[in-house]
Short mmCIF file of C-alpha atoms and ligand atoms in Angstrom, two decimals:
data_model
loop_
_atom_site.label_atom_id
_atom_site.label_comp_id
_atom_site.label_asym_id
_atom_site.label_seq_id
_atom_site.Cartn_x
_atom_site.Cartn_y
_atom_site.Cartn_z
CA UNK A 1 0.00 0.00 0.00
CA UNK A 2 1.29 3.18 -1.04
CA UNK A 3 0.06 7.13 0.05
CA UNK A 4 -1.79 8.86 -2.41
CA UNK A 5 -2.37 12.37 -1.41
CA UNK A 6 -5.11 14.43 -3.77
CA UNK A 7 -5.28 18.11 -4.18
CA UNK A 8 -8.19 19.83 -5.70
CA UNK A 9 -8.30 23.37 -6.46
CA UNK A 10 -10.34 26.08 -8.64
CA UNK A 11 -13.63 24.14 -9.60
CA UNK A 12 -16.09 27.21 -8.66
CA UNK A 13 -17.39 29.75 -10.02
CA UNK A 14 -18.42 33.18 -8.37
CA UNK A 15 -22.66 31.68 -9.56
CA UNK A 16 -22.43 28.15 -8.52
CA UNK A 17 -20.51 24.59 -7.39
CA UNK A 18 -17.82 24.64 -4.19
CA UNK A 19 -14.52 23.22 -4.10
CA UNK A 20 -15.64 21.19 -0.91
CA UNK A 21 -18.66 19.77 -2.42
CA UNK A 22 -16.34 18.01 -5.28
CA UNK A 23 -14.10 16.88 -2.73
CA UNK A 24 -16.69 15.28 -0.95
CA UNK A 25 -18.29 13.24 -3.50
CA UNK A 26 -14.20 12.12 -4.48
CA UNK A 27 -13.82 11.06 -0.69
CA UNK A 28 -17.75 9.52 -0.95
CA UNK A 29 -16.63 7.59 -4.28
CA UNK A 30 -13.14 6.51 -2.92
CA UNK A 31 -14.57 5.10 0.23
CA UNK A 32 -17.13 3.17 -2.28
CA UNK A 33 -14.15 1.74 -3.37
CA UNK A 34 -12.94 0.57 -0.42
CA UNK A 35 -10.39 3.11 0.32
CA UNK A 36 -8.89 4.08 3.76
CA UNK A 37 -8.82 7.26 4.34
CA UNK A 38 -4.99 8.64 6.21
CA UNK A 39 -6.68 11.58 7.62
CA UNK A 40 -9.89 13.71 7.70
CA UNK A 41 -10.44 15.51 4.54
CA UNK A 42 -8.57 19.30 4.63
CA UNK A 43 -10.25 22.61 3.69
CA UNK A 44 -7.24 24.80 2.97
CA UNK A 45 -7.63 28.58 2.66
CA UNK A 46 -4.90 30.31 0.48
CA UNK A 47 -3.66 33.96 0.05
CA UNK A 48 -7.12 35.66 0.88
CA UNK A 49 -5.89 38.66 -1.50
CA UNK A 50 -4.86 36.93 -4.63
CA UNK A 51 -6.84 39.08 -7.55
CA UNK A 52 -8.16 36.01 -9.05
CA UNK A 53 -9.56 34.38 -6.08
CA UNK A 54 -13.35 33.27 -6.56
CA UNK A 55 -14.63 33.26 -3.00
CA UNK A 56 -12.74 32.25 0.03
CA UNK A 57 -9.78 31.06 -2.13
CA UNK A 58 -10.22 27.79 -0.92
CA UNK A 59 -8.29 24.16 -2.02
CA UNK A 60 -8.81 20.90 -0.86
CA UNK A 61 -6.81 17.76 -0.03
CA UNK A 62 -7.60 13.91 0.46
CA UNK A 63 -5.50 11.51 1.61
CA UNK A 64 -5.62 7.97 0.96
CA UNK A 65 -4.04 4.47 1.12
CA UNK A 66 -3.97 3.04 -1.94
CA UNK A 67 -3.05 -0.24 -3.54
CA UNK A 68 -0.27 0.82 -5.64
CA UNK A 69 -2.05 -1.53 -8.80
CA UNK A 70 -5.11 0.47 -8.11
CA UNK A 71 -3.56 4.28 -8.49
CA UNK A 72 -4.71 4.62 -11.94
CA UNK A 73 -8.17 3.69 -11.61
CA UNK A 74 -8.14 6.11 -8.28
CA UNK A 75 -6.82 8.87 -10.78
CA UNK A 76 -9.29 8.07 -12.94
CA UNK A 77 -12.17 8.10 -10.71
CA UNK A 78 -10.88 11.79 -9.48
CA UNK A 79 -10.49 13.41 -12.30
CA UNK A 80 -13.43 12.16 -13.91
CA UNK A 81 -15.47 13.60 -10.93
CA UNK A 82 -13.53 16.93 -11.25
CA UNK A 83 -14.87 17.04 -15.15
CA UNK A 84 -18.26 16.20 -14.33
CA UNK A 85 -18.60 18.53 -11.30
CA UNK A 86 -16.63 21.49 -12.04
CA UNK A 87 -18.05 25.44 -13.51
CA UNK A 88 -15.74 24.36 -17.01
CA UNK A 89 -17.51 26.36 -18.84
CA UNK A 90 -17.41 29.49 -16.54
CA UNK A 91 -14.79 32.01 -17.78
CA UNK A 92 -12.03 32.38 -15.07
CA UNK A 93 -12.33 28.27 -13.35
CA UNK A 94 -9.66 26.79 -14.00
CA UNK A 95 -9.52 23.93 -12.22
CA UNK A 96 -6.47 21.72 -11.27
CA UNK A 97 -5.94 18.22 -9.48
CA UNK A 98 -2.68 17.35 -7.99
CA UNK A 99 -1.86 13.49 -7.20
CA UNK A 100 1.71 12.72 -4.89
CA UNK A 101 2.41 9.45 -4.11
CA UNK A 102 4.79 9.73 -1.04
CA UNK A 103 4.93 8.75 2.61
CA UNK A 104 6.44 12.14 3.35
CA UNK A 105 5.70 15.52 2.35
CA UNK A 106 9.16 17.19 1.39
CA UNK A 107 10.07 20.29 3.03
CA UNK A 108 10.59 21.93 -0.12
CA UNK A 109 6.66 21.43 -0.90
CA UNK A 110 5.56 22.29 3.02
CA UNK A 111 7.47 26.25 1.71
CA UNK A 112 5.26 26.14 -1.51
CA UNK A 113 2.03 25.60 0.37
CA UNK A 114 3.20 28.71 2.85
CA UNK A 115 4.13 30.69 0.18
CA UNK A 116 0.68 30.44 -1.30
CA UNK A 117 -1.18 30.67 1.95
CA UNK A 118 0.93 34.46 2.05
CA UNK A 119 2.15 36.16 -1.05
CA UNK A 120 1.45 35.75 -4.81
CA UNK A 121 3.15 32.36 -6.97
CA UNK A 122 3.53 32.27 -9.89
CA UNK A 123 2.14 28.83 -12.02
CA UNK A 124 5.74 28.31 -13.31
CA UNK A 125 6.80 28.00 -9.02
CA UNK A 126 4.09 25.01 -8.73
CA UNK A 127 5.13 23.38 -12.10
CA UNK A 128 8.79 22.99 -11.04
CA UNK A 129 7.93 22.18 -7.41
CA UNK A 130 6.28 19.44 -8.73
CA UNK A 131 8.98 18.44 -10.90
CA UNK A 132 11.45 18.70 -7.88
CA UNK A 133 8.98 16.49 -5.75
CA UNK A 134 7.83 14.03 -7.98
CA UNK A 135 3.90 15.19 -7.75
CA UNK A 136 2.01 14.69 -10.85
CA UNK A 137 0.04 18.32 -12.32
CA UNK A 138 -3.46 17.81 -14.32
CA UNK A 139 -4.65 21.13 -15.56
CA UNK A 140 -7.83 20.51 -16.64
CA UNK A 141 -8.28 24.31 -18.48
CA UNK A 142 -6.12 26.71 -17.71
CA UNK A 143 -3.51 25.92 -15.58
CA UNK A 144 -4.29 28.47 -12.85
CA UNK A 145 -5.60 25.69 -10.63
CA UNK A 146 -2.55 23.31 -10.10
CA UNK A 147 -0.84 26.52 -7.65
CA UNK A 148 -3.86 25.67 -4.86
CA UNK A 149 -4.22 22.32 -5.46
CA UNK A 150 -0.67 21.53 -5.05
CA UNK A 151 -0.20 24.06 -1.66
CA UNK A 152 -3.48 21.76 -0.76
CA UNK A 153 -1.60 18.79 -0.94
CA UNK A 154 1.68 20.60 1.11
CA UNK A 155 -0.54 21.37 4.37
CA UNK A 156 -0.52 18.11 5.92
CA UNK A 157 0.60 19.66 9.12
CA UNK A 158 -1.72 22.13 10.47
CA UNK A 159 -0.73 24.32 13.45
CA UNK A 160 -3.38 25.06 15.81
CA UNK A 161 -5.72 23.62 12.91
CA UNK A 162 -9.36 24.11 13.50
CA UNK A 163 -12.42 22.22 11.74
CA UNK A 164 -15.22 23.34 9.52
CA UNK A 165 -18.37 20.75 9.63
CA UNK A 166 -19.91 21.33 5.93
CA UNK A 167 -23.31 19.95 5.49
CA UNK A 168 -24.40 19.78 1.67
CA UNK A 169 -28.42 20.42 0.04
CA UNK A 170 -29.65 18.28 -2.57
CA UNK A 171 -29.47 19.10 -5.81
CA UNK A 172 -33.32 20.19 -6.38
CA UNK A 173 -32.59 23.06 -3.74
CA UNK A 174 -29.16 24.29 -4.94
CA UNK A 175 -30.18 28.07 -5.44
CA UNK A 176 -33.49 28.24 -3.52
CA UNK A 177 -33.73 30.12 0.19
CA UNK A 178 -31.92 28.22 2.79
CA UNK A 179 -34.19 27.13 5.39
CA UNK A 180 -32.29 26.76 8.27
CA UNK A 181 -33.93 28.60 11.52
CA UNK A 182 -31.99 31.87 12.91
CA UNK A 183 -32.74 31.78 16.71
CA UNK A 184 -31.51 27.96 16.72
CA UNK A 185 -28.10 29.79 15.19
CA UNK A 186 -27.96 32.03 17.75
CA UNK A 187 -29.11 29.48 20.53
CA UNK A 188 -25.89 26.77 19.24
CA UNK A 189 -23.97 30.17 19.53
CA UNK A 190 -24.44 31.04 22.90
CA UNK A 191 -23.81 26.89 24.10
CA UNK A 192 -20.37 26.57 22.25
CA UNK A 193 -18.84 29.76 21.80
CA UNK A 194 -15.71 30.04 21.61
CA UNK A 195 -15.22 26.10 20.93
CA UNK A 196 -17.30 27.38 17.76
CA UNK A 197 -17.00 30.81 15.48
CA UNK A 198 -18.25 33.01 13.73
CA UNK A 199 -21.91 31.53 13.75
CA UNK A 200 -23.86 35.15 13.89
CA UNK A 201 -22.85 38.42 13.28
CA UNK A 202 -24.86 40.39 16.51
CA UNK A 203 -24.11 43.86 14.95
CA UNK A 204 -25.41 42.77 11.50
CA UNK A 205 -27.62 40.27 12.81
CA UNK A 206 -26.96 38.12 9.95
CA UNK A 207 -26.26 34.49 10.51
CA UNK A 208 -22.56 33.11 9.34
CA UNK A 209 -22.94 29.49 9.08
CA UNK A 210 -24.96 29.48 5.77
CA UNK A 211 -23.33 31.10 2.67
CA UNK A 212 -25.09 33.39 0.41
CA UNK A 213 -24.08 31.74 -3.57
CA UNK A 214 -26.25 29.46 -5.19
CA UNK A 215 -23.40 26.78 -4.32
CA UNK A 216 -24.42 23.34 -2.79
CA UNK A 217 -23.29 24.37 0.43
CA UNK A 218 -25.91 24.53 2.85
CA UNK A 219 -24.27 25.59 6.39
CA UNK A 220 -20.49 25.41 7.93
CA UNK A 221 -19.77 25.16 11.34
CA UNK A 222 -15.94 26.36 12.06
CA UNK A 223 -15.29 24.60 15.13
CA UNK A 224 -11.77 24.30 17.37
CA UNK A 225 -13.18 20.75 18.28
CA UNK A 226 -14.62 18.03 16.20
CA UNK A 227 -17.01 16.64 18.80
CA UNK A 228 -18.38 20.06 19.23
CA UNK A 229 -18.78 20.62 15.76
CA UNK A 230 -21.32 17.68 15.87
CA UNK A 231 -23.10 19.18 18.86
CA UNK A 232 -23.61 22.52 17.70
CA UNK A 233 -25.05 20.86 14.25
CA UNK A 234 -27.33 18.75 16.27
CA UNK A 235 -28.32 22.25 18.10
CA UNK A 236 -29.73 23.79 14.84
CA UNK A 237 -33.25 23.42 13.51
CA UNK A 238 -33.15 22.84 9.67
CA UNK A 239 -36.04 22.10 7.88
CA UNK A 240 -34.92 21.07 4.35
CA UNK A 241 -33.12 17.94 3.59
CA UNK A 242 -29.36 16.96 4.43
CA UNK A 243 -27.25 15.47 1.31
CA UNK A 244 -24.17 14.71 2.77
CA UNK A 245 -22.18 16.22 5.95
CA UNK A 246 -18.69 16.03 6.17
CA UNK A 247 -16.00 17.43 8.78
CA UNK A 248 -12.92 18.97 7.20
CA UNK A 249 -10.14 19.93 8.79
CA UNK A 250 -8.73 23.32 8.05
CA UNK A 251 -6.16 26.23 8.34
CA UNK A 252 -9.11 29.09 9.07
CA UNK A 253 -8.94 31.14 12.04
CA UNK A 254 -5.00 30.29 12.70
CA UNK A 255 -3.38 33.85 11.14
CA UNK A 256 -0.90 31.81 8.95
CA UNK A 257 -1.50 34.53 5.98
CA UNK A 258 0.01 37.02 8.34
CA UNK A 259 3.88 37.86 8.40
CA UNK A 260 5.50 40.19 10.77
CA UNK A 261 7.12 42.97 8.79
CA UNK A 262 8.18 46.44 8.96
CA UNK A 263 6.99 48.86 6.01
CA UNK A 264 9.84 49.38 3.85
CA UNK A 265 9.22 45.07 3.69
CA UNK A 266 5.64 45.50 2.76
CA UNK A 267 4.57 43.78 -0.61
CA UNK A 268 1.08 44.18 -2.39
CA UNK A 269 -1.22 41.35 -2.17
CA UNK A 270 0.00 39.74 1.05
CA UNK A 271 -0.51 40.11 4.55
CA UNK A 272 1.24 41.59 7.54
CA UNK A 273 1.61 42.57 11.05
CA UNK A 274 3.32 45.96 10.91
CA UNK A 275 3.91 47.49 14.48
CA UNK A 276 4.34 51.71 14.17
CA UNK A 277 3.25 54.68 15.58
CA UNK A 278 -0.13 56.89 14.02
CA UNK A 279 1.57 60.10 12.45
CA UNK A 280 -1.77 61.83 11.39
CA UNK A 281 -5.76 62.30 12.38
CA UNK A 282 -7.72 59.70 10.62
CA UNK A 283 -9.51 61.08 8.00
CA UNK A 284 -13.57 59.57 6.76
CA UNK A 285 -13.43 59.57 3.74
CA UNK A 286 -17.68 59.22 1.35
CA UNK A 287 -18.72 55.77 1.57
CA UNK A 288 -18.17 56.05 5.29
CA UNK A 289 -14.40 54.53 4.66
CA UNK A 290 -11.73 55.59 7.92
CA UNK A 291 -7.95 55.80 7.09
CA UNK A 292 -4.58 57.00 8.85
CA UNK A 293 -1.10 57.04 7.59
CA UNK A 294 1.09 54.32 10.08
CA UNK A 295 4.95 55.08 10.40
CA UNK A 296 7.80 53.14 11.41
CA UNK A 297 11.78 54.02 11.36
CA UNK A 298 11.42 52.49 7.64
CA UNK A 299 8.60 54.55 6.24
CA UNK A 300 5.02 55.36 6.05
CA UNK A 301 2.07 53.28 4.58
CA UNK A 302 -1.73 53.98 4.72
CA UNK A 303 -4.03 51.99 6.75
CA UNK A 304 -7.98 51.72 5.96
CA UNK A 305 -10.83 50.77 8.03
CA UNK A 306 -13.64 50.17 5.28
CA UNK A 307 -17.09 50.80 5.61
CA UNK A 308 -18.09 46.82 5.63
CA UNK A 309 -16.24 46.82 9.50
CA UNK A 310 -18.95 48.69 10.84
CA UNK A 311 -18.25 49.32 14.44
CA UNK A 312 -14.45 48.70 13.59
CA UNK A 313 -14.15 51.92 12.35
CA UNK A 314 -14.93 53.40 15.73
CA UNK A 315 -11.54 52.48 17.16
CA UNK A 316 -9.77 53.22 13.83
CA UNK A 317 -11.37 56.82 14.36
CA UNK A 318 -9.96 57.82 17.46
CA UNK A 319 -6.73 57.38 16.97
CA UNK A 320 -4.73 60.23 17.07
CA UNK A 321 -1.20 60.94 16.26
CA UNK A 322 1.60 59.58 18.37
CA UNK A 323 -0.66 56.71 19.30
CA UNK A 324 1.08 53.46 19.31
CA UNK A 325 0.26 50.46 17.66
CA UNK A 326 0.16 47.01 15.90
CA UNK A 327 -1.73 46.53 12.68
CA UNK A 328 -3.12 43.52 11.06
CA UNK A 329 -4.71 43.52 7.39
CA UNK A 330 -4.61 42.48 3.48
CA UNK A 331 -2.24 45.07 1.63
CA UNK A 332 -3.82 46.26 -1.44
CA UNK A 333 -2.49 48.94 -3.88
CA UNK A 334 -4.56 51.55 -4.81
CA UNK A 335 -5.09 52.39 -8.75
CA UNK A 336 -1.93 50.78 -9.02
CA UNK A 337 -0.28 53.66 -7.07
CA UNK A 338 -0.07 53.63 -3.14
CA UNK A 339 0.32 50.64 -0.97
CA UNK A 340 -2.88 50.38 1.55
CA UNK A 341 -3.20 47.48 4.67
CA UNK A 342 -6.95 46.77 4.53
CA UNK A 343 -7.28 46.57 8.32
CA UNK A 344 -8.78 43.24 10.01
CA UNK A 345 -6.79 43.89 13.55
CA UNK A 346 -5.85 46.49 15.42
CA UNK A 347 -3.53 45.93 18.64
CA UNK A 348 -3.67 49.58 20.77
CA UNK A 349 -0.19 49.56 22.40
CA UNK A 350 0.08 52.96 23.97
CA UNK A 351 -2.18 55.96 23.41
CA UNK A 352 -0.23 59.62 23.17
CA UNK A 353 -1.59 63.09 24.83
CA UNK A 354 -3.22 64.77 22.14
CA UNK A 355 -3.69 68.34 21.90
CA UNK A 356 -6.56 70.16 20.58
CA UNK A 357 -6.56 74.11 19.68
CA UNK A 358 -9.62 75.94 20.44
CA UNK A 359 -10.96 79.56 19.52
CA UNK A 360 -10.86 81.72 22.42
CA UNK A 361 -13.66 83.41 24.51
CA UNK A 362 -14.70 86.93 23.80
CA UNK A 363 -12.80 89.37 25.91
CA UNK A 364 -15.81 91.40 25.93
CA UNK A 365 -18.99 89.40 25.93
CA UNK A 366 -17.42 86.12 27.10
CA UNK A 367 -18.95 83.92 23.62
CA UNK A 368 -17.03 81.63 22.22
CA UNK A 369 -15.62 83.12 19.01
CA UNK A 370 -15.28 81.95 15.76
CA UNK A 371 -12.03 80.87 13.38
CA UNK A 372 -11.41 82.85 10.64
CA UNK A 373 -9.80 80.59 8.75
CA UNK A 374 -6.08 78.90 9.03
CA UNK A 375 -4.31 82.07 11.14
CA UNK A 376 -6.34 84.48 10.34
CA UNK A 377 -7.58 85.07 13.71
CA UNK A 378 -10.97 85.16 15.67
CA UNK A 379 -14.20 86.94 14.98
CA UNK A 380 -17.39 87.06 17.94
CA UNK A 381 -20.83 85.95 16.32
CA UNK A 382 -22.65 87.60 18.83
CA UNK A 383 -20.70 91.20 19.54
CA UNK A 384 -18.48 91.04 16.24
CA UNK A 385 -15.14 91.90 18.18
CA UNK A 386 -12.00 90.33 16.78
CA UNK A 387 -8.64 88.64 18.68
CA UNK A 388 -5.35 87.59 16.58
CA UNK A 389 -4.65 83.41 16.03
CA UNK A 390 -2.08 83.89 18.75
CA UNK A 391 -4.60 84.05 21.53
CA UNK A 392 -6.21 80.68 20.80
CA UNK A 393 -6.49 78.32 23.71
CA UNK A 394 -4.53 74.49 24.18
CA UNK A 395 -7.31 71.35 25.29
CA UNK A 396 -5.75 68.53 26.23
CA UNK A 397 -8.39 65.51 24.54
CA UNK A 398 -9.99 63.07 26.98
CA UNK A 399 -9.27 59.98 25.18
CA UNK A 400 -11.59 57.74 25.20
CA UNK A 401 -9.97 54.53 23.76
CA UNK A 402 -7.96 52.14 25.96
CA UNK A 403 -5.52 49.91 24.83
CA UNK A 404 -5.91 46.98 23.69
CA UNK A 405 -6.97 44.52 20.47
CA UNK A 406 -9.66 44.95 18.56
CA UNK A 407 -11.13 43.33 15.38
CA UNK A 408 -13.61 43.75 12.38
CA UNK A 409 -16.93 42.02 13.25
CA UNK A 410 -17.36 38.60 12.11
CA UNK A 411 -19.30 39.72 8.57
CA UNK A 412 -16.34 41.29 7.59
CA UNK A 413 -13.66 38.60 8.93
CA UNK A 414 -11.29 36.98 6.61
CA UNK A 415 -11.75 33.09 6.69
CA UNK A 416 -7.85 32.91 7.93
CA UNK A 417 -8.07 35.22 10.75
CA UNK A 418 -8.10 34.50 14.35
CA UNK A 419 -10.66 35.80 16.25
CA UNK A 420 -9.57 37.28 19.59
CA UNK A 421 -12.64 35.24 21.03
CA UNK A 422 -9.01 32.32 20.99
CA UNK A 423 -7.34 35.02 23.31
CA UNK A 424 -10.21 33.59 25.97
CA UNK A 425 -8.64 30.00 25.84
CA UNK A 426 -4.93 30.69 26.09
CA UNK A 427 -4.76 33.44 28.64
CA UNK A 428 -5.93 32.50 32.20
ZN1 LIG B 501 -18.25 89.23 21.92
#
């Protein structure tokens, strides 16, 4: 008996289908033929700001003993599956199947599978890791697909893994209303938080757990324990039929995407952990968008709270300059110019004093009077008298933030991130 280790990537499309859902039926048809499975089916998220990403960037690996007589009829059965189940004849899927036959994953393929999780690669990096490795590519349009499926196939070793619990809807429903009841959401929330996450969204009031595509999925539990994924499912109330459920494990929720970095370092379309100090007010921008320039002893970068973090944006808002702190976020570029981190974390280190300037009173009615304009002096609304810009008073700002972390609420959480609801379990 020999390992065969199977890496699926890229058979969605933005409309329809799910790279789990093929995977499952692969693992369903395998086990048919009287496979043994080495280890639970893996959900792996990669880079979650590659440009051509369809949804959560997601690949998948299986991992099977196999007869070694058998391996092409295994292959065959996979790929065949792929072909029948993929969105082939959506512009932009290009789907890709990696098999390895190994007892070992090589170091040199555990890099290539961090390398995707963090920073763009290139399809030429996964065609002569392969070749390096021995692992055998199938494009099967496009070659595109082959990058995630083989970084599927290098994440055998998860750290801190967690597990998503996927159950599927049968085909006549794929598309329709999901009928799964909202209070029985919230109710499985409140009994295994934080051993489960992001289930509901309290300042959207949105559920999590059921996606919003057409795709076959019909609810995911992301759970730090498998036994408690299973509980919370048998929590809900659904009331439309069950095609298959199946417990993956996965790399969401453990920050591997993030690398510590200081800005001169910073690359577009991965992301960091930058730690600097605020040099200027935050600024709102229309659209209800928050940003600050960050500094460090290397250089400046912008840092943008978007509208979709709601309550987020709060924090990012009243920081002022000299504050310290540690940022967390995508880095994006903007019309090909600026480097931005799209923020997901914020860490509040140290807060500075922060001085306000204020108009003066009036020296002869005692109103508060009125700026001119950038030093042009004073002017009273009620009596009319006028004082020079150098008699303006200094305020010293109550600050109202406190140090600490803070995050974007669970809507607007990348599947990679950790919540801080983890802090809980490691600190006493
Ligand atoms: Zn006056």
């Amino acid at each position: 008996m020999v390992t065969l280790h199977i890496g699926i990537d890229d058979t969605d499309s933005k409309k329809a289908m799910c790279t789990t859902y093929v995977a499952a039926a692969i693992f369903d048809d395998l086990l048919k033929m009287g496979l043994t499975p080495m280890m639970r089916p893996q959900l792996v998220r990669l880079n979650p700001n590659c440009p051509y990403k369809t949804r959560g960037n997601a690949a998948v690996a299986l991992r099977f003993r196999v007869d070694p007589k058998k391996l092409y009829l295994v292959k065959d059965v996979v790929l065949r599956r792929v072909s029948e189940l993929a969105e082939l004849e959506c512009e932009g899927t290009e789907p890709g199947v990696v098999f390895y036959v190994s007892e070992e994953i090589p170091e040199e393929l555990r890099n290539f599978s961090m390398a995707v999780v963090r920073r763009m690669v290139s399809v030429e990096d996964a065609f002569s890791v392969a070749s390096i490795v021995g692992a055998e590519l199938h494009a099967l349009k496009g070659k595109r697909g082959v990058i995630g499926a083989l970084a599927a196939v290098g994440m055998d070793r998860i750290a801190r893994k967690t597990y998503e619990l996927i159950a599927y809807r049968v085909r006549q429903n794929w598309g329709t209303f999901r009928r799964v009841d909202d209070s029985s959401v919230i109710r499985m929330d409140m009994v295994t938080r934080p051993w489960t996450f992001d289930n509901f969204d309290y300042e959207t009031n949105e559920t999590r757990i059921t996606p919003h595509t057409p795709c076959p999925v019909l609810l995911g539990i992301r759970s730090l324990d498998p036994d408690v994924a299973f509980y919370a499912f048998s929590i809900l109330r659904i009331l439309e039929p069950i095609e298959k459920l199946l417990l993956f494990e996965t790399n969401q929720a453990t920050d591997l995407h993030i690398q510590e970095v200081k800005i001169a370092e910073i690359e577009e379309n991965t992301s960091v952990s930058v730690e600097g100090v605020v040099a200027d007010l935050p600024r709102v921008i229309p659209g209800g968008h928050v940003f600050f320039t960050l500094m460090d002893d290397t250089g400046t970068i912008q840092c943008t709270a978007f509208e979709p973090t709601k309550s987020f944006r709060n924090v990012v808002r009243s920081l002022r300059p000299g504050d310290r702190v540690r940022v967390y976020g995508g880095v994006k570029s903007k019309l090909g110019m600026h480097l931005t981190i799209n923020l997901e974390k914020i860490r509040v280190i140290s807060l500075a004093k922060f001085v306000r300037t204020s108009p003066p009173s009036c020296n002869v009615c005692g109103k508060k009077m009125e700026s001119l304009g950038q030093s042009k002096g004073y002017r009273c609304p009620r009596c009319g008298n006028r004082l020079p810009e150098g008699l303006k008073t200094f305020v010293e700002e109550h600050r109202t933030l406190t140090p600490g972390i803070y995050e974007v609420p669970p809507s607007a959480r990348r599947h990679l991130s950790k919540p801080l609801l983890f802090e809980e379990l490691t600190t006493p």
